[in-house]
Amino acid sequence: MASSRLQATARQLSKTFKKKTRFDIGIASELPPAYKKFWREWKVLKPAAVHFVAQEGKWRRDELTGETLPIQNIPIPIKYPAEIHEGIWGGEAVVKGFQKRDPQRRRVPHYWVPVLKRTVVRSEVLNTHLSVTVTERTIKLINDHYGFDHYLLKTPACDLVSMLALKLKKQILTELMNGCPRYAHDPAKQKEIYKEYKTYLSSYTPEEIEWYGLSWYEALTKVAKQKEAENKPIPLKKVYRKNLVEKLKAAGLEENKGSADEISTTTSWLSKMNPFGKKDEA
Amino acid sequence: MRGRHFVYDLVEDTNIVKKSDIKIILTQFVQGAGTTGDILSLRPYKAYQDFLLPGFAVYASPENMAKYKVDEEKPKVEDMYSSPYVQLTMGQLSRLVLQITMSKSEPWVLEPWHIKASFRKTGFIVPEYAIEMPPVQIKGPDLSLQEKEFYITVTINKREKVNVRCRIHHWATGLDRLPWVEEHWKKPVEPLIPEQASVLEKMQK
């Protein structure tokens, strides 16, 4: 009897117990939902299948035995080197694994590394050309999306991966939100560009754009700075001075005035000094 | 998971798969390509590098098709040039400084076949009927011609005309040979015929 009750309690507890996530610890608990949304888009969402051929459907039938088997589409584990953040690799990254080159020999460790090239991309909204490290896939994606800006704005953060691409996306969104100030010299073009890209603004609020494209550390720093700015300590001397002035005011205006005159008329010893005079005069 | 669970096989290398052509719309006149509103179907690299990045064209997206009012079935305008390579040839010829090597000892009168031979030496095959000589007869040997230039007119495919800058060089062997000058074709020289001076001034160097 007792054991079953214990089990029931344990089950109940396990239902209510929630494991702490990174957003529940320390200052991170003060991160706004706008950043949580970006984090979800960047780290939680599943990226597109780049390193394996994804199969359609949920089930498949074995041709020989007629068995029904589930289609799993488990992504290959991928390594993200630090250099990924200096370029725009279009979802490609390093695959670490083994090659079986000969059935009679031991498997060989191998790294499949994307072929990188340096090229120029043109951003319509920012009105600039940028020299960036890309892969063949990035150029293909840019062409498929009819332009670099469209590619960045349409692609979720999990597929962009790199910090550079996310920062650029953030900059483009900010630019759009402000109504393309870079085209201020040409209002017709400014209107045209804004009209072409304004559809992307609908999926973000200004706060979300503000928190978009920040790394974990940057977001935490931002929260800390905001907190610090909010409750900035006031120096005690200012508080005491204020109190004193109030007290003096309360004591009476006339007396206060008199004392002020007294202070202004009394000559300080400094005013008696004459640095340009002769030695004995001083 | 063990090491044996991470044995991979290369199924397809997408870097070496041939990519399909992309369509672009020209936004301005491009020499050798077309005019505003023309649709081009090009290899992706060429389209991206030569047209989209410099801003000569935009992608042929449905929005851009509507914006530039492109009609794909529109008949192509008759070409202004006799051949697609004429512009290249004209560019090369107008940049050329043709050296006409003539004798320093034997008397001569400059004739079209001299110019034809000089062209052949520089790698251009020009028939004699395509060469239009300058209005003045040039006689030699005359060392005052050495530091002068004039132009002749070459007709390509009996249609396009282009002026070619010429300089006469007096040739001899032994002690009579003129001293060697470094990069003589870059040196600015005076026109031989005063009427041609204004045209020579305008020609690109």
CSV table of C-alpha atoms in Angstrom, one decimal:
chain,number,residue,atom,x,y,z
A,1,MET,CA,0.0,0.0,0.0
A,2,ALA,CA,2.6,2.5,1.2
A,3,SER,CA,4.9,1.7,-1.7
A,4,SER,CA,2.2,2.4,-4.3
A,5,ARG,CA,1.3,5.7,-2.6
A,6,LEU,CA,5.0,6.6,-2.7
A,7,GLN,CA,5.1,5.8,-6.4
A,8,ALA,CA,2.1,7.9,-7.1
A,9,THR,CA,3.7,10.9,-5.2
A,10,ALA,CA,6.9,10.5,-7.2
A,11,ARG,CA,4.9,10.4,-10.4
A,12,GLN,CA,3.0,13.5,-9.4
A,13,LEU,CA,6.3,15.3,-8.4
A,14,SER,CA,7.9,14.4,-11.7
A,15,LYS,CA,5.1,16.0,-13.5
A,16,THR,CA,5.4,19.2,-11.7
A,17,PHE,CA,9.2,19.3,-11.6
A,18,LYS,CA,10.6,21.4,-14.3
A,19,LYS,CA,14.3,21.3,-15.2
A,20,LYS,CA,16.0,24.6,-15.1
A,21,THR,CA,16.9,25.9,-18.5
A,22,ARG,CA,19.6,28.5,-19.3
A,23,PHE,CA,16.9,31.2,-19.2
A,24,ASP,CA,16.1,30.4,-15.5
A,25,ILE,CA,19.6,30.9,-14.0
A,26,GLY,CA,21.1,34.1,-12.8
A,27,ILE,CA,20.7,37.3,-14.8
A,28,ALA,CA,19.5,35.4,-17.8
A,29,SER,CA,16.1,35.1,-16.1
A,30,GLU,CA,15.7,38.8,-16.9
A,31,LEU,CA,16.2,38.4,-20.6
A,32,PRO,CA,13.1,39.7,-22.5
A,33,PRO,CA,10.8,37.4,-24.5
A,34,ALA,CA,12.1,39.1,-27.6
A,35,TYR,CA,15.5,37.6,-27.1
A,36,LYS,CA,14.0,34.2,-26.2
A,37,LYS,CA,12.2,34.3,-29.6
A,38,PHE,CA,15.4,34.9,-31.4
A,39,TRP,CA,17.3,32.2,-29.4
A,40,ARG,CA,14.5,29.8,-30.4
A,41,GLU,CA,14.9,30.7,-34.0
A,42,TRP,CA,18.7,30.4,-33.8
A,43,LYS,CA,19.4,27.4,-31.6
A,44,VAL,CA,16.2,25.4,-31.1
A,45,LEU,CA,14.7,25.3,-34.6
A,46,LYS,CA,16.0,22.5,-36.8
A,47,PRO,CA,18.2,23.7,-39.7
A,48,ALA,CA,17.5,22.6,-43.3
A,49,ALA,CA,19.1,19.3,-44.5
A,50,VAL,CA,22.4,20.4,-46.0
A,51,HIS,CA,24.7,17.5,-45.3
A,52,PHE,CA,22.3,14.6,-45.9
A,53,VAL,CA,19.6,13.8,-48.4
A,54,ALA,CA,16.3,14.1,-46.5
A,55,GLN,CA,13.6,11.6,-47.4
A,56,GLU,CA,10.0,12.5,-47.9
A,57,GLY,CA,7.1,11.1,-45.8
A,58,LYS,CA,6.8,9.4,-42.5
A,59,TRP,CA,7.0,5.7,-43.4
A,60,ARG,CA,8.5,3.6,-46.1
A,61,ARG,CA,8.1,-0.1,-47.1
A,62,ASP,CA,11.0,-2.4,-47.4
A,63,GLU,CA,10.9,-3.6,-51.0
A,64,LEU,CA,12.1,-7.1,-50.3
A,65,THR,CA,10.2,-8.0,-47.2
A,66,GLY,CA,7.3,-5.6,-47.3
A,67,GLU,CA,8.1,-4.4,-43.8
A,68,THR,CA,6.9,-1.0,-42.8
A,69,LEU,CA,9.8,1.1,-41.5
A,70,PRO,CA,9.8,4.7,-40.1
A,71,ILE,CA,11.7,7.4,-41.9
A,72,GLN,CA,13.8,9.1,-39.3
A,73,ASN,CA,15.9,11.8,-41.1
A,74,ILE,CA,18.4,12.1,-38.2
A,75,PRO,CA,20.8,15.0,-39.0
A,76,ILE,CA,24.5,14.3,-39.1
A,77,PRO,CA,26.4,15.8,-36.1
A,78,ILE,CA,28.1,19.0,-37.4
A,79,LYS,CA,31.1,21.0,-36.1
A,80,TYR,CA,30.8,24.7,-36.1
A,81,PRO,CA,34.4,26.2,-36.2
A,82,ALA,CA,35.0,29.7,-35.0
A,83,GLU,CA,35.7,30.8,-38.6
A,84,ILE,CA,32.1,30.2,-39.5
A,85,HIS,CA,31.2,33.5,-37.9
A,86,GLU,CA,33.5,35.5,-40.2
A,87,GLY,CA,31.7,34.3,-43.4
A,88,ILE,CA,28.4,33.3,-44.7
A,89,TRP,CA,28.5,29.6,-45.4
A,90,GLY,CA,24.8,29.1,-46.3
A,91,GLY,CA,24.3,26.3,-43.7
A,92,GLU,CA,27.4,24.4,-44.6
A,93,ALA,CA,29.8,23.4,-41.8
A,94,VAL,CA,32.4,20.8,-41.0
A,95,VAL,CA,31.4,17.1,-40.8
A,96,LYS,CA,33.6,14.9,-38.7
A,97,GLY,CA,33.5,11.2,-39.3
A,98,PHE,CA,35.1,8.2,-40.8
A,99,GLN,CA,35.6,6.9,-44.4
A,100,LYS,CA,35.6,3.3,-45.3
A,101,ARG,CA,38.0,3.4,-48.2
A,102,ASP,CA,38.7,-0.3,-48.4
A,103,PRO,CA,36.5,-3.1,-47.0
A,104,GLN,CA,39.6,-5.0,-45.9
A,105,ARG,CA,41.1,-2.1,-44.0
A,106,ARG,CA,40.4,-0.1,-40.9
A,107,ARG,CA,38.2,2.9,-41.3
A,108,VAL,CA,40.0,6.3,-41.6
A,109,PRO,CA,39.1,9.5,-39.7
A,110,HIS,CA,38.1,12.3,-42.1
A,111,TYR,CA,36.8,15.8,-41.9
A,112,TRP,CA,34.6,17.1,-44.7
A,113,VAL,CA,35.2,20.8,-44.9
A,114,PRO,CA,33.2,23.2,-47.1
A,115,VAL,CA,35.0,24.8,-50.1
A,116,LEU,CA,35.2,28.5,-49.2
A,117,LYS,CA,35.7,31.4,-51.6
A,118,ARG,CA,35.8,35.1,-51.3
A,119,THR,CA,33.3,37.1,-53.3
A,120,VAL,CA,31.4,40.3,-53.3
A,121,VAL,CA,27.7,40.5,-52.4
A,122,ARG,CA,25.5,43.5,-53.0
A,123,SER,CA,23.0,44.7,-50.3
A,124,GLU,CA,20.2,46.8,-51.8
A,125,VAL,CA,18.9,48.1,-48.4
A,126,LEU,CA,22.3,49.0,-47.1
A,127,ASN,CA,23.4,50.3,-50.5
A,128,THR,CA,26.8,48.8,-50.3
A,129,HIS,CA,29.0,46.0,-51.7
A,130,LEU,CA,30.5,43.6,-49.2
A,131,SER,CA,33.5,41.3,-49.6
A,132,VAL,CA,32.6,38.1,-47.7
A,133,THR,CA,33.7,34.5,-47.5
A,134,VAL,CA,31.0,32.3,-48.9
A,135,THR,CA,30.4,28.8,-50.3
A,136,GLU,CA,29.0,27.8,-53.7
A,137,ARG,CA,25.7,27.1,-51.9
A,138,THR,CA,25.4,30.6,-50.5
A,139,ILE,CA,25.7,32.1,-54.0
A,140,LYS,CA,23.1,29.6,-55.2
A,141,LEU,CA,20.8,30.6,-52.4
A,142,ILE,CA,21.3,34.3,-53.1
A,143,ASN,CA,20.4,33.7,-56.7
A,144,ASP,CA,17.4,31.6,-55.8
A,145,HIS,CA,16.1,34.3,-53.5
A,146,TYR,CA,16.6,37.0,-56.1
A,147,GLY,CA,19.1,38.9,-54.0
A,148,PHE,CA,21.2,39.0,-50.9
A,149,ASP,CA,18.8,41.0,-48.8
A,150,HIS,CA,15.9,38.7,-49.7
A,151,TYR,CA,18.0,35.7,-48.8
A,152,LEU,CA,19.0,37.1,-45.4
A,153,LEU,CA,15.5,38.3,-44.5
A,154,LYS,CA,13.7,35.1,-45.6
A,155,THR,CA,16.1,32.6,-44.0
A,156,PRO,CA,15.7,31.8,-40.3
A,157,ALA,CA,18.6,32.3,-38.0
A,158,CYS,CA,19.2,28.5,-37.7
A,159,ASP,CA,20.1,28.3,-41.4
A,160,LEU,CA,22.2,31.5,-41.4
A,161,VAL,CA,24.2,30.2,-38.4
A,162,SER,CA,27.0,32.8,-38.7
A,163,MET,CA,27.2,35.9,-36.5
A,164,LEU,CA,28.2,38.0,-39.5
A,165,ALA,CA,25.0,37.1,-41.3
A,166,LEU,CA,22.8,37.7,-38.2
A,167,LYS,CA,24.4,41.1,-37.6
A,168,LEU,CA,23.8,42.0,-41.2
A,169,LYS,CA,20.2,40.9,-41.0
A,170,LYS,CA,19.8,43.0,-37.8
A,171,GLN,CA,21.3,46.0,-39.5
A,172,ILE,CA,19.0,45.6,-42.6
A,173,LEU,CA,16.0,45.3,-40.3
A,174,THR,CA,17.0,48.4,-38.4
A,175,GLU,CA,17.5,50.2,-41.6
A,176,LEU,CA,14.1,49.2,-42.9
A,177,MET,CA,12.5,50.1,-39.6
A,178,ASN,CA,14.0,53.6,-39.9
A,179,GLY,CA,12.8,53.9,-43.5
A,180,CYS,CA,16.1,53.5,-45.3
A,181,PRO,CA,18.0,56.7,-44.2
A,182,ARG,CA,20.9,55.7,-46.5
A,183,TYR,CA,18.8,56.6,-49.5
A,184,ALA,CA,17.9,60.1,-48.2
A,185,HIS,CA,19.6,61.7,-51.2
A,186,ASP,CA,17.1,59.9,-53.6
A,187,PRO,CA,13.6,59.8,-52.2
A,188,ALA,CA,12.1,57.9,-55.2
A,189,LYS,CA,14.6,55.1,-54.8
A,190,GLN,CA,14.1,55.1,-51.0
A,191,LYS,CA,10.4,54.6,-51.5
A,192,GLU,CA,10.9,51.9,-54.0
A,193,ILE,CA,13.3,49.9,-51.7
A,194,TYR,CA,11.1,50.4,-48.7
A,195,LYS,CA,8.1,49.1,-50.6
A,196,GLU,CA,10.0,46.0,-51.8
A,197,TYR,CA,11.2,45.0,-48.4
A,198,LYS,CA,8.6,46.2,-46.0
A,199,THR,CA,6.8,42.9,-45.9
A,200,TYR,CA,9.6,41.4,-43.8
A,201,LEU,CA,9.0,44.0,-41.1
A,202,SER,CA,5.6,42.6,-40.3
A,203,SER,CA,7.1,39.6,-38.5
A,204,TYR,CA,9.1,41.6,-36.0
A,205,THR,CA,8.3,44.2,-33.4
A,206,PRO,CA,10.9,47.0,-32.8
A,207,GLU,CA,11.9,45.3,-29.5
A,208,GLU,CA,12.5,42.1,-31.3
A,209,ILE,CA,14.7,43.8,-33.9
A,210,GLU,CA,16.6,45.4,-31.0
A,211,TRP,CA,17.3,42.0,-29.5
A,212,TYR,CA,17.9,40.2,-32.8
A,213,GLY,CA,21.3,38.8,-33.7
A,214,LEU,CA,22.8,39.0,-30.2
A,215,SER,CA,25.0,36.2,-28.9
A,216,TRP,CA,24.3,34.8,-25.5
A,217,TYR,CA,27.1,36.9,-23.9
A,218,GLU,CA,26.1,40.1,-25.7
A,219,ALA,CA,22.5,39.7,-24.6
A,220,LEU,CA,23.5,39.2,-21.0
A,221,THR,CA,25.8,42.2,-21.1
A,222,LYS,CA,22.9,44.2,-22.6
A,223,VAL,CA,20.6,43.2,-19.7
A,224,ALA,CA,23.2,44.0,-17.1
A,225,LYS,CA,23.9,47.4,-18.6
A,226,GLN,CA,20.2,48.2,-18.8
A,227,LYS,CA,19.8,47.2,-15.1
A,228,GLU,CA,22.8,49.3,-14.1
A,229,ALA,CA,21.5,52.3,-15.9
A,230,GLU,CA,18.1,51.9,-14.3
A,231,ASN,CA,19.2,51.9,-10.7
A,232,LYS,CA,22.3,54.1,-10.8
A,233,PRO,CA,23.4,55.1,-7.3
A,234,ILE,CA,23.1,58.8,-6.4
A,235,PRO,CA,26.2,60.1,-4.6
A,236,LEU,CA,25.5,60.8,-0.9
A,237,LYS,CA,27.0,64.3,-1.2
A,238,LYS,CA,24.3,65.3,-3.6
A,239,VAL,CA,21.6,63.9,-1.3
A,240,TYR,CA,23.0,65.8,1.7
A,241,ARG,CA,23.4,69.0,-0.2
A,242,LYS,CA,19.8,68.8,-1.3
A,243,ASN,CA,18.7,68.2,2.3
A,244,LEU,CA,20.8,71.1,3.5
A,245,VAL,CA,19.3,73.5,1.0
A,246,GLU,CA,15.8,72.4,1.9
A,247,LYS,CA,16.6,72.9,5.6
A,248,LEU,CA,18.0,76.3,5.0
A,249,LYS,CA,15.0,77.3,2.9
A,250,ALA,CA,12.7,76.1,5.7
A,251,ALA,CA,14.7,78.1,8.3
A,252,GLY,CA,13.8,81.3,6.6
A,253,LEU,CA,14.7,83.2,3.5
A,254,GLU,CA,16.0,86.4,5.1
A,255,GLU,CA,18.6,84.7,7.2
A,256,ASN,CA,19.6,82.7,4.3
A,257,LYS,CA,20.1,85.8,2.1
A,258,GLY,CA,22.1,87.5,4.8
A,259,SER,CA,24.5,84.6,5.1
A,260,ALA,CA,24.9,84.4,1.3
A,261,ASP,CA,25.9,88.1,1.2
A,262,GLU,CA,28.3,87.6,4.0
A,263,ILE,CA,30.0,84.8,2.1
A,264,SER,CA,30.3,86.8,-1.1
A,265,THR,CA,31.8,89.9,0.7
A,266,THR,CA,34.3,88.1,2.8
A,267,THR,CA,37.6,88.2,0.9
A,268,SER,CA,39.4,84.9,0.8
A,269,TRP,CA,43.2,84.7,1.3
A,270,LEU,CA,43.5,83.6,-2.3
A,271,SER,CA,42.3,86.9,-3.7
A,272,LYS,CA,45.1,88.7,-1.7
A,273,MET,CA,47.7,86.7,-3.6
A,274,ASN,CA,49.5,88.4,-6.5
A,275,PRO,CA,51.5,85.9,-8.4
A,276,PHE,CA,52.9,88.5,-10.8
A,277,GLY,CA,54.2,90.9,-8.1
A,278,LYS,CA,57.7,91.1,-6.7
A,279,LYS,CA,58.9,88.8,-4.1
A,280,ASP,CA,58.6,91.2,-1.1
A,281,GLU,CA,55.2,92.4,-2.2
A,282,ALA,CA,53.7,89.0,-2.1
B,1,MET,CA,27.4,5.6,-30.1
B,2,ARG,CA,30.6,4.2,-31.3
B,3,GLY,CA,33.0,5.2,-34.1
B,4,ARG,CA,31.5,2.7,-36.4
B,5,HIS,CA,28.2,4.7,-36.3
B,6,PHE,CA,29.9,7.7,-37.9
B,7,VAL,CA,31.2,6.1,-41.1
B,8,TYR,CA,30.0,8.3,-43.9
B,9,ASP,CA,29.9,8.0,-47.7
B,10,LEU,CA,29.9,10.8,-50.2
B,11,VAL,CA,26.6,10.6,-52.1
B,12,GLU,CA,26.8,13.8,-54.1
B,13,ASP,CA,29.2,16.7,-54.4
B,14,THR,CA,27.0,19.7,-55.0
B,15,ASN,CA,30.0,21.9,-55.8
B,16,ILE,CA,30.7,20.1,-59.1
B,17,VAL,CA,27.1,19.6,-60.2
B,18,LYS,CA,26.3,21.8,-63.2
B,19,LYS,CA,24.1,24.7,-62.2
B,20,SER,CA,21.3,25.8,-64.4
B,21,ASP,CA,21.3,29.2,-66.2
B,22,ILE,CA,19.7,32.2,-64.5
B,23,LYS,CA,17.6,34.8,-66.1
B,24,ILE,CA,18.3,38.5,-65.7
B,25,ILE,CA,16.7,41.7,-66.9
B,26,LEU,CA,19.0,44.5,-68.1
B,27,THR,CA,18.4,47.9,-66.5
B,28,GLN,CA,20.6,49.8,-68.9
B,29,PHE,CA,22.3,49.5,-72.3
B,30,VAL,CA,25.3,47.2,-72.1
B,31,GLN,CA,27.7,47.0,-75.0
B,32,GLY,CA,27.6,43.5,-76.5
B,33,ALA,CA,24.6,42.4,-74.3
B,34,GLY,CA,21.5,44.4,-75.0
B,35,THR,CA,19.4,47.3,-74.0
B,36,THR,CA,17.0,48.1,-71.1
B,37,GLY,CA,14.4,45.5,-70.5
B,38,ASP,CA,16.1,42.7,-72.4
B,39,ILE,CA,16.0,39.3,-70.8
B,40,LEU,CA,19.3,37.4,-70.8
B,41,SER,CA,19.8,33.7,-69.8
B,42,LEU,CA,23.3,33.3,-68.6
B,43,ARG,CA,25.6,31.0,-66.6
B,44,PRO,CA,25.2,31.9,-62.9
B,45,TYR,CA,28.8,33.1,-62.4
B,46,LYS,CA,28.8,35.3,-65.4
B,47,ALA,CA,25.4,36.8,-64.7
B,48,TYR,CA,26.3,37.4,-61.0
B,49,GLN,CA,29.8,38.8,-61.6
B,50,ASP,CA,29.4,40.8,-64.8
B,51,PHE,CA,25.8,42.0,-64.6
B,52,LEU,CA,24.2,41.8,-61.2
B,53,LEU,CA,27.1,43.0,-59.0
B,54,PRO,CA,27.9,46.2,-61.1
B,55,GLY,CA,24.1,46.9,-61.2
B,56,PHE,CA,23.6,46.5,-64.9
B,57,ALA,CA,20.8,44.0,-64.4
B,58,VAL,CA,18.3,42.7,-61.9
B,59,TYR,CA,17.0,39.2,-61.3
B,60,ALA,CA,14.1,38.1,-63.5
B,61,SER,CA,11.8,37.6,-60.5
B,62,PRO,CA,8.0,37.9,-61.1
B,63,GLU,CA,8.0,41.3,-59.4
B,64,ASN,CA,10.8,42.6,-61.5
B,65,MET,CA,9.2,41.2,-64.7
B,66,ALA,CA,6.1,43.3,-63.9
B,67,LYS,CA,8.1,46.3,-62.9
B,68,TYR,CA,10.2,46.5,-66.1
B,69,LYS,CA,7.2,45.3,-68.2
B,70,VAL,CA,9.3,42.6,-69.9
B,71,ASP,CA,7.9,40.8,-72.9
B,72,GLU,CA,9.7,37.6,-73.4
B,73,GLU,CA,8.1,36.9,-76.9
B,74,LYS,CA,9.2,40.4,-78.1
B,75,PRO,CA,11.1,40.0,-81.4
B,76,LYS,CA,14.7,40.9,-81.2
B,77,VAL,CA,15.7,44.1,-82.9
B,78,GLU,CA,17.9,43.7,-85.9
B,79,ASP,CA,21.5,43.9,-84.9
B,80,MET,CA,23.3,47.2,-85.6
B,81,TYR,CA,26.5,45.5,-86.3
B,82,SER,CA,27.5,43.1,-89.0
B,83,SER,CA,28.8,40.5,-86.5
B,84,PRO,CA,28.9,40.1,-82.7
B,85,TYR,CA,32.7,40.4,-82.7
B,86,VAL,CA,32.8,43.7,-84.6
B,87,GLN,CA,32.9,45.8,-81.5
B,88,LEU,CA,35.8,43.9,-80.1
B,89,THR,CA,37.8,44.2,-83.4
B,90,MET,CA,37.0,47.9,-83.6
B,91,GLY,CA,38.2,48.4,-80.0
B,92,GLN,CA,41.4,46.6,-80.7
B,93,LEU,CA,42.1,48.4,-83.9
B,94,SER,CA,41.4,51.8,-82.5
B,95,ARG,CA,43.9,51.1,-79.7
B,96,LEU,CA,46.5,49.9,-82.1
B,97,VAL,CA,49.6,51.8,-83.1
B,98,LEU,CA,50.6,50.3,-86.4
B,99,GLN,CA,54.3,50.3,-87.2
B,100,ILE,CA,55.0,50.5,-90.9
B,101,THR,CA,58.6,49.3,-91.5
B,102,MET,CA,60.0,50.9,-94.7
B,103,SER,CA,63.4,50.9,-96.2
B,104,LYS,CA,65.9,53.5,-95.2
B,105,SER,CA,68.0,53.2,-98.3
B,106,GLU,CA,65.6,52.4,-101.3
B,107,PRO,CA,63.1,55.0,-102.5
B,108,TRP,CA,59.4,54.1,-102.0
B,109,VAL,CA,55.9,55.4,-102.1
B,110,LEU,CA,53.5,54.2,-99.4
B,111,GLU,CA,50.8,51.9,-100.8
B,112,PRO,CA,48.0,49.8,-99.4
B,113,TRP,CA,50.0,46.6,-99.7
B,114,HIS,CA,52.6,48.0,-97.3
B,115,ILE,CA,49.9,48.6,-94.8
B,116,LYS,CA,48.4,45.2,-95.4
B,117,ALA,CA,51.8,43.6,-94.7
B,118,SER,CA,52.3,45.7,-91.5
B,119,PHE,CA,48.9,44.6,-90.3
B,120,ARG,CA,49.8,41.0,-91.0
B,121,LYS,CA,52.9,41.3,-88.9
B,122,THR,CA,50.9,42.5,-85.9
B,123,GLY,CA,48.4,39.7,-86.4
B,124,PHE,CA,45.5,41.3,-88.3
B,125,ILE,CA,44.5,40.0,-91.8
B,126,VAL,CA,43.3,43.1,-93.7
B,127,PRO,CA,42.5,42.9,-97.4
B,128,GLU,CA,43.7,45.8,-99.5
B,129,TYR,CA,40.3,47.0,-100.6
B,130,ALA,CA,39.4,47.6,-96.9
B,131,ILE,CA,42.3,50.0,-96.5
B,132,GLU,CA,41.7,53.7,-97.1
B,133,MET,CA,44.9,55.6,-97.5
B,134,PRO,CA,45.5,59.1,-96.2
B,135,PRO,CA,44.8,62.0,-98.6
B,136,VAL,CA,48.5,62.9,-99.1
B,137,GLN,CA,51.0,60.7,-100.8
B,138,ILE,CA,53.8,59.6,-98.5
B,139,LYS,CA,57.2,59.2,-100.0
B,140,GLY,CA,60.5,58.0,-98.6
B,141,PRO,CA,63.0,57.4,-97.4
B,142,ASP,CA,62.6,60.6,-95.4
B,143,LEU,CA,63.8,60.6,-91.8
B,144,SER,CA,61.5,63.5,-90.9
B,145,LEU,CA,58.6,61.0,-91.2
B,146,GLN,CA,60.1,58.9,-88.4
B,147,GLU,CA,58.7,60.9,-85.5
B,148,LYS,CA,55.3,61.5,-87.0
B,149,GLU,CA,52.0,59.7,-87.1
B,150,PHE,CA,48.9,59.6,-89.3
B,151,TYR,CA,45.8,57.5,-89.6
B,152,ILE,CA,44.3,55.2,-92.2
B,153,THR,CA,40.7,54.0,-92.3
B,154,VAL,CA,39.9,50.3,-92.2
B,155,THR,CA,36.5,49.0,-93.2
B,156,ILE,CA,35.4,45.8,-91.4
B,157,ASN,CA,33.0,43.5,-93.2
B,158,LYS,CA,32.4,46.3,-95.7
B,159,ARG,CA,30.3,48.1,-93.1
B,160,GLU,CA,32.0,49.4,-90.0
B,161,LYS,CA,34.8,52.0,-90.3
B,162,VAL,CA,37.6,52.4,-87.9
B,163,ASN,CA,40.6,54.7,-87.9
B,164,VAL,CA,44.0,53.1,-87.2
B,165,ARG,CA,47.0,55.1,-85.9
B,166,CYS,CA,50.2,54.5,-88.1
B,167,ARG,CA,53.8,55.4,-87.7
B,168,ILE,CA,56.6,54.9,-90.2
B,169,HIS,CA,59.8,53.2,-89.1
B,170,HIS,CA,62.9,53.4,-91.3
B,171,TRP,CA,64.7,50.1,-91.4
B,172,ALA,CA,68.3,49.4,-92.3
B,173,THR,CA,71.0,46.9,-91.2
B,174,GLY,CA,74.5,47.5,-90.0
B,175,LEU,CA,75.7,50.9,-89.0
B,176,ASP,CA,72.8,52.6,-90.7
B,177,ARG,CA,70.3,51.0,-88.3
B,178,LEU,CA,68.4,53.6,-86.2
B,179,PRO,CA,68.9,53.4,-82.4
B,180,TRP,CA,66.5,51.3,-80.5
B,181,VAL,CA,63.9,53.2,-78.5
B,182,GLU,CA,62.2,51.7,-75.5
B,183,GLU,CA,58.4,51.5,-75.7
B,184,HIS,CA,58.3,53.8,-78.7
B,185,TRP,CA,54.6,53.2,-79.2
B,186,LYS,CA,53.8,55.0,-76.0
B,187,LYS,CA,55.7,58.1,-76.9
B,188,PRO,CA,53.4,61.0,-78.0
B,189,VAL,CA,54.4,62.2,-81.5
B,190,GLU,CA,53.2,65.0,-83.8
B,191,PRO,CA,50.7,64.5,-86.7
B,192,LEU,CA,52.2,64.1,-90.1
B,193,ILE,CA,49.2,65.6,-91.9
B,194,PRO,CA,47.8,68.8,-90.4
B,195,GLU,CA,44.2,67.9,-91.4
B,196,GLN,CA,44.3,64.7,-89.4
B,197,ALA,CA,45.5,66.4,-86.2
B,198,SER,CA,42.0,66.9,-84.7
B,199,VAL,CA,41.0,63.3,-85.3
B,200,LEU,CA,44.2,61.9,-83.9
B,201,GLU,CA,43.8,64.0,-80.8
B,202,LYS,CA,40.4,62.4,-80.2
B,203,MET,CA,41.4,58.8,-80.7
B,204,GLN,CA,42.0,56.8,-77.5
B,205,LYS,CA,45.6,56.0,-76.7
